[in-house]
Amino acid sequence: MDPAQSPRRLLLVLGDQLNADSSLFDDCDPEQDLVWLCEAPLEATHVPSHKARTVLFLSGMRHLRERLLTAGLRVRYLALDAHDHPSIGAALAADLAALAPRQVRVVQPGEYRMQRALQQACAEAGVALRVLEDRHFLCPLPDFDAWAKGRKELRLEHFYRWMRKRHDLLMHDGEPAGGAWNFDKDNRKTFGKRGPGLLPAPLGFAPDAITREVMALVETRFPNAPGGLAHFDWPLTPAQAQAALADFISHRLAAFGPYQDAIWTGEPYLYHARLSAALNLKLLDPRRAIDAAVAAYHAGQAPIASVEGFVRQILGWREYVRGIYWRQMPGYLDVNALHAHAPLPAFYWSADTDYACLADALGQVVARGYGHHIQRLMVTGLFALLLGVEPRQVHAWYLAMFVDAVEWVEAPNTLGMSQFADDGLLASKPYAASGAYIQRMSNCCRRCRYDPKQAVGDTACPFTTLFWDFLARHRARFAQHPRTALMWRNLDRLDPERLAAIRAQASTLRTSLAAA
Ligand code: FAD
Ligand code: SF4
């Protein structure tokens, strides 16, 4: 293509769209089309993004640039230190004026905010924008809408069964493999007093020259960003993502199901897949992950409880939350059904707390940008729920601090599942629990100066204090609800004087955390 000639199409690739087999490239003509990528400071600052998260996205993009160039495509790559546009929208606006393409194409972005910015830049420049369906996913958005249409409730369980049948996965003659749709009762094991023993260390990837360069850039450009890079070893290419999948299937899948809900101090990964970042950046196709797990089941290498549990997360939850996100945006980020207005405790950014379970879960997030699901839901998320933190602040923290955070998946998990801020659209009841839950599922309480059984006094566990206070605060909303009534009946058994003392302690706690 003559450099002076305007491109036929500008093919926009965003940082979480690193699959070179995406529909964006379907009828790409290197003679006429220009692939366009931009590293923009706003993406690392609109929430104060963890350094590892920023490195992951930028290095992933730079690795993709290499693959595209090798494939013979023409690429315009705006590196962070080579331009001074604050945002992707601003950089695009400047390039639309300079390059005058006839059309801009992009695969459906992972954030409503980004989609709006691209629409606005193209509309202002008078250039047509074509948003393509993202075929990385197994449920196209129109299909999700068709499934949701006319339903009173959009429950994961119904969606998941529909997807299992639709894709004929783990089905035998129309019935679920293993004779049941879920094996939750087998999947709540704890490690007992002796702990998990020697765990298979997940495969990590030492930073290569591209990544090391990005790390130095991120340290220079965003020195005050949260988190550290010392442990950075995430997959950044499709080959590495595939190797990470194979490692999980061989060494951790079999025990994934039973220990899905367990927590152990100092063990960040346990039997979890550690694949979410690779999946969300589209370095790994979810079909490959599902097929590999199903093949392990058929080969007798992993039990149905583990394989079904894993398939449910990817075929079910991952697709479901995406459908919910796009149906509910743009209003979803403002939901606050429980009228929660407390500030997020400052220790969420530093892990500087003497609550042992939070120190462990947060320490891991600060160091690695990762926490496994039950830490996210039943430690960091639970504490924010019980404390009554404003959901928007909780959302900003989760979006900022996890390497796998992209809004379509983060927001429904945070606002819906964890904070019940969407009034039960996603979860049928709030995930509220006292310190006793954490004591049962982990070894954290053994190392803590607080006592999960105490709700009042110097050694009272904050989860336990805030749990009773949460029940009392939300009695009117939940006490009659069939799925939650039991929890609230326990509240009614509490001596009123004791409840008053608990609530006074909760109030003091809230004040001291807000001031910290
Ligand atoms: P595993 O536990 O091994 O699960 C396997 C895969 O299943 C994951 O890689 C992921 O792709 C998928 N998966 C599992 N649970 C979910 C779920 N609830 N929703 C969607 N996909 C799921 N996941 C993200 O990918 N990005 C996020 O920003 C994110 N934010 C979350 C915030 C909160 C408050 C909560 C409670 C959960 C969040 N999750 C998020 C879901 C889940 O916790 C992570 O996907 C998981 O912990 C990633 O680690 P893993 O790859 O080791 O997953
Ligand atoms: Fe967490 Fe409470 Fe247990 Fe301490 S006692 S580890 S704060 S649940």
mmCIF file of N, CA and C and ligand atoms in Angstrom, residues 248 256 272-276 279-280 310 313-314 317-318 321 370-373 376-377 398 402 404-406 409-410 413-414 417-418, ligand 1:
data_model
loop_
_atom_site.group_PDB
_atom_site.id
_atom_site.type_symbol
_atom_site.label_atom_id
_atom_site.label_comp_id
_atom_site.label_asym_id
_atom_site.label_seq_id
_atom_site.Cartn_x
_atom_site.Cartn_y
_atom_site.Cartn_z
ATOM 1 N N PHE A 248 -2.209 -27.059 33.785
ATOM 2 C CA PHE A 248 -3.364 -27.158 34.691
ATOM 3 C C PHE A 248 -4.060 -28.505 34.541
ATOM 4 N N PHE A 256 -9.237 -29.817 41.318
ATOM 5 C CA PHE A 256 -9.837 -28.476 41.209
ATOM 6 C C PHE A 256 -11.211 -28.422 41.885
ATOM 7 N N HIS A 272 -6.334 -23.972 41.492
ATOM 8 C CA HIS A 272 -7.025 -23.134 40.494
ATOM 9 C C HIS A 272 -6.226 -23.094 39.184
ATOM 10 N N ALA A 273 -6.929 -22.694 38.120
ATOM 11 C CA ALA A 273 -6.362 -22.818 36.779
ATOM 12 C C ALA A 273 -5.337 -21.737 36.458
ATOM 13 N N ARG A 274 -5.548 -20.536 37.040
ATOM 14 C CA ARG A 274 -4.656 -19.418 36.720
ATOM 15 C C ARG A 274 -4.713 -19.083 35.219
ATOM 16 N N LEU A 275 -5.884 -19.254 34.631
ATOM 17 C CA LEU A 275 -6.019 -19.058 33.183
ATOM 18 C C LEU A 275 -6.837 -17.827 32.810
ATOM 19 N N SER A 276 -7.406 -17.148 33.810
ATOM 20 C CA SER A 276 -8.345 -16.064 33.494
ATOM 21 C C SER A 276 -7.703 -14.937 32.685
ATOM 22 N N LEU A 279 -7.306 -16.112 29.138
ATOM 23 C CA LEU A 279 -8.626 -16.177 28.488
ATOM 24 C C LEU A 279 -9.136 -14.769 28.160
ATOM 25 N N ASN A 280 -9.046 -13.879 29.134
ATOM 26 C CA ASN A 280 -9.649 -12.555 28.933
ATOM 27 C C ASN A 280 -8.898 -11.704 27.924
ATOM 28 N N PHE A 310 -15.200 -27.109 36.428
ATOM 29 C CA PHE A 310 -14.386 -26.245 35.560
ATOM 30 C C PHE A 310 -15.193 -25.785 34.332
ATOM 31 N N GLN A 313 -17.612 -23.044 35.131
ATOM 32 C CA GLN A 313 -17.030 -21.702 35.264
ATOM 33 C C GLN A 313 -16.873 -21.034 33.905
ATOM 34 N N ILE A 314 -16.439 -21.822 32.925
ATOM 35 C CA ILE A 314 -16.102 -21.197 31.633
ATOM 36 C C ILE A 314 -17.310 -21.149 30.687
ATOM 37 N N TRP A 317 -20.511 -19.515 33.890
ATOM 38 C CA TRP A 317 -20.325 -18.198 34.516
ATOM 39 C C TRP A 317 -19.725 -17.167 33.576
ATOM 40 N N ARG A 318 -18.678 -17.571 32.869
ATOM 41 C CA ARG A 318 -17.952 -16.562 32.069
ATOM 42 C C ARG A 318 -18.845 -15.992 30.962
ATOM 43 N N VAL A 321 -21.954 -13.895 32.713
ATOM 44 C CA VAL A 321 -21.710 -12.535 33.224
ATOM 45 C C VAL A 321 -21.520 -11.555 32.063
ATOM 46 N N TYR A 370 -3.438 -11.230 41.713
ATOM 47 C CA TYR A 370 -4.288 -12.423 41.630
ATOM 48 C C TYR A 370 -4.817 -12.815 43.003
ATOM 49 N N GLY A 371 -6.066 -13.229 43.035
ATOM 50 C CA GLY A 371 -6.646 -13.890 44.195
ATOM 51 C C GLY A 371 -7.573 -14.936 43.608
ATOM 52 N N HIS A 372 -7.698 -16.097 44.249
ATOM 53 C CA HIS A 372 -8.616 -17.074 43.662
ATOM 54 C C HIS A 372 -10.057 -16.719 44.043
ATOM 55 N N HIS A 373 -10.984 -17.409 43.404
ATOM 56 C CA HIS A 373 -12.378 -16.970 43.456
ATOM 57 C C HIS A 373 -12.907 -16.824 44.880
ATOM 58 N N ARG A 376 -11.743 -13.786 46.559
ATOM 59 C CA ARG A 376 -12.402 -12.577 46.031
ATOM 60 C C ARG A 376 -13.819 -12.451 46.584
ATOM 61 N N LEU A 377 -14.505 -13.611 46.631
ATOM 62 C CA LEU A 377 -15.921 -13.562 47.037
ATOM 63 C C LEU A 377 -16.084 -13.546 48.551
ATOM 64 N N TYR A 398 -11.576 -3.724 42.348
ATOM 65 C CA TYR A 398 -11.424 -5.013 41.639
ATOM 66 C C TYR A 398 -10.951 -4.794 40.201
ATOM 67 N N PHE A 402 -6.596 -6.604 39.721
ATOM 68 C CA PHE A 402 -6.440 -7.993 39.276
ATOM 69 C C PHE A 402 -5.971 -8.038 37.818
ATOM 70 N N ASP A 404 -6.557 -10.086 35.624
ATOM 71 C CA ASP A 404 -7.575 -10.581 34.686
ATOM 72 C C ASP A 404 -8.783 -9.637 34.588
ATOM 73 N N ALA A 405 -8.662 -8.432 35.165
ATOM 74 C CA ALA A 405 -9.857 -7.576 35.252
ATOM 75 C C ALA A 405 -10.149 -6.854 33.941
ATOM 76 N N VAL A 406 -11.269 -7.193 33.356
ATOM 77 C CA VAL A 406 -11.850 -6.459 32.237
ATOM 78 C C VAL A 406 -13.307 -6.250 32.653
ATOM 79 N N VAL A 409 -16.404 -8.764 32.755
ATOM 80 C CA VAL A 409 -16.415 -9.908 33.674
ATOM 81 C C VAL A 409 -16.296 -9.451 35.126
ATOM 82 N N GLU A 410 -15.543 -8.383 35.333
ATOM 83 C CA GLU A 410 -15.329 -7.904 36.714
ATOM 84 C C GLU A 410 -16.610 -7.313 37.314
ATOM 85 N N ASN A 413 -19.442 -9.720 38.501
ATOM 86 C CA ASN A 413 -18.966 -10.495 39.648
ATOM 87 C C ASN A 413 -18.921 -9.637 40.903
ATOM 88 N N THR A 414 -18.468 -8.397 40.757
ATOM 89 C CA THR A 414 -18.330 -7.535 41.931
ATOM 90 C C THR A 414 -19.693 -6.988 42.363
ATOM 91 N N MET A 417 -22.618 -10.536 42.044
ATOM 92 C CA MET A 417 -22.393 -11.703 42.903
ATOM 93 C C MET A 417 -21.902 -11.297 44.287
ATOM 94 N N SER A 418 -20.914 -10.427 44.344
ATOM 95 C CA SER A 418 -20.267 -10.181 45.626
ATOM 96 C C SER A 418 -20.982 -9.120 46.476
HETATM 97 P P1 FAD B 1 -10.433 -20.860 38.276
HETATM 98 O O1 FAD B 1 -11.022 -20.756 39.620
HETATM 99 O O2 FAD B 1 -9.447 -21.932 38.078
HETATM 100 O O3 FAD B 1 -11.617 -21.001 37.207
HETATM 101 C C1 FAD B 1 -11.362 -21.345 35.848
HETATM 102 C C2 FAD B 1 -11.833 -20.266 34.902
HETATM 103 O O4 FAD B 1 -13.239 -20.124 34.987
HETATM 104 C C3 FAD B 1 -11.273 -18.891 35.168
HETATM 105 O O5 FAD B 1 -10.018 -18.729 34.557
HETATM 106 C C4 FAD B 1 -12.333 -17.976 34.591
HETATM 107 O O6 FAD B 1 -12.103 -17.720 33.224
HETATM 108 C C5 FAD B 1 -13.610 -18.778 34.737
HETATM 109 N N1 FAD B 1 -14.381 -18.292 35.882
HETATM 110 C C6 FAD B 1 -14.417 -18.810 37.118
HETATM 111 N N2 FAD B 1 -15.324 -18.160 37.888
HETATM 112 C C7 FAD B 1 -15.840 -17.186 37.111
HETATM 113 C C8 FAD B 1 -16.805 -16.179 37.340
HETATM 114 N N3 FAD B 1 -17.443 -16.033 38.499
HETATM 115 N N4 FAD B 1 -17.076 -15.343 36.327
HETATM 116 C C9 FAD B 1 -16.482 -15.461 35.136
HETATM 117 N N5 FAD B 1 -15.562 -16.410 34.859
HETATM 118 C C10 FAD B 1 -15.254 -17.272 35.836
HETATM 119 N N6 FAD B 1 -12.847 -13.123 36.779
HETATM 120 C C11 FAD B 1 -12.170 -12.530 35.787
HETATM 121 O O7 FAD B 1 -11.801 -13.187 34.823
HETATM 122 N N7 FAD B 1 -11.918 -11.185 35.808
HETATM 123 C C12 FAD B 1 -12.303 -10.407 36.852
HETATM 124 O O8 FAD B 1 -12.049 -9.208 36.861
HETATM 125 C C13 FAD B 1 -13.005 -11.023 37.928
HETATM 126 N N8 FAD B 1 -13.416 -10.285 38.990
HETATM 127 C C14 FAD B 1 -14.060 -10.905 40.018
HETATM 128 C C15 FAD B 1 -14.490 -10.130 41.100
HETATM 129 C C16 FAD B 1 -15.156 -10.721 42.159
HETATM 130 C C17 FAD B 1 -15.641 -9.884 43.302
HETATM 131 C C18 FAD B 1 -15.397 -12.108 42.136
HETATM 132 C C19 FAD B 1 -16.126 -12.759 43.262
HETATM 133 C C20 FAD B 1 -14.985 -12.884 41.067
HETATM 134 C C21 FAD B 1 -14.315 -12.303 39.991
HETATM 135 N N9 FAD B 1 -13.900 -13.053 38.883
HETATM 136 C C22 FAD B 1 -13.243 -12.420 37.854
HETATM 137 C C23 FAD B 1 -14.245 -14.478 38.739
HETATM 138 C C24 FAD B 1 -13.190 -15.472 39.278
HETATM 139 O O9 FAD B 1 -12.892 -15.161 40.604
HETATM 140 C C25 FAD B 1 -11.924 -15.481 38.436
HETATM 141 O O10 FAD B 1 -12.242 -15.741 37.091
HETATM 142 C C26 FAD B 1 -10.949 -16.569 38.892
HETATM 143 O O11 FAD B 1 -10.638 -16.413 40.238
HETATM 144 C C27 FAD B 1 -9.695 -16.505 38.037
HETATM 145 O O12 FAD B 1 -8.706 -17.381 38.498
HETATM 146 P P2 FAD B 1 -8.408 -18.778 37.772
HETATM 147 O O13 FAD B 1 -8.092 -18.563 36.350
HETATM 148 O O14 FAD B 1 -7.376 -19.472 38.595
HETATM 149 O O15 FAD B 1 -9.825 -19.438 37.872
#
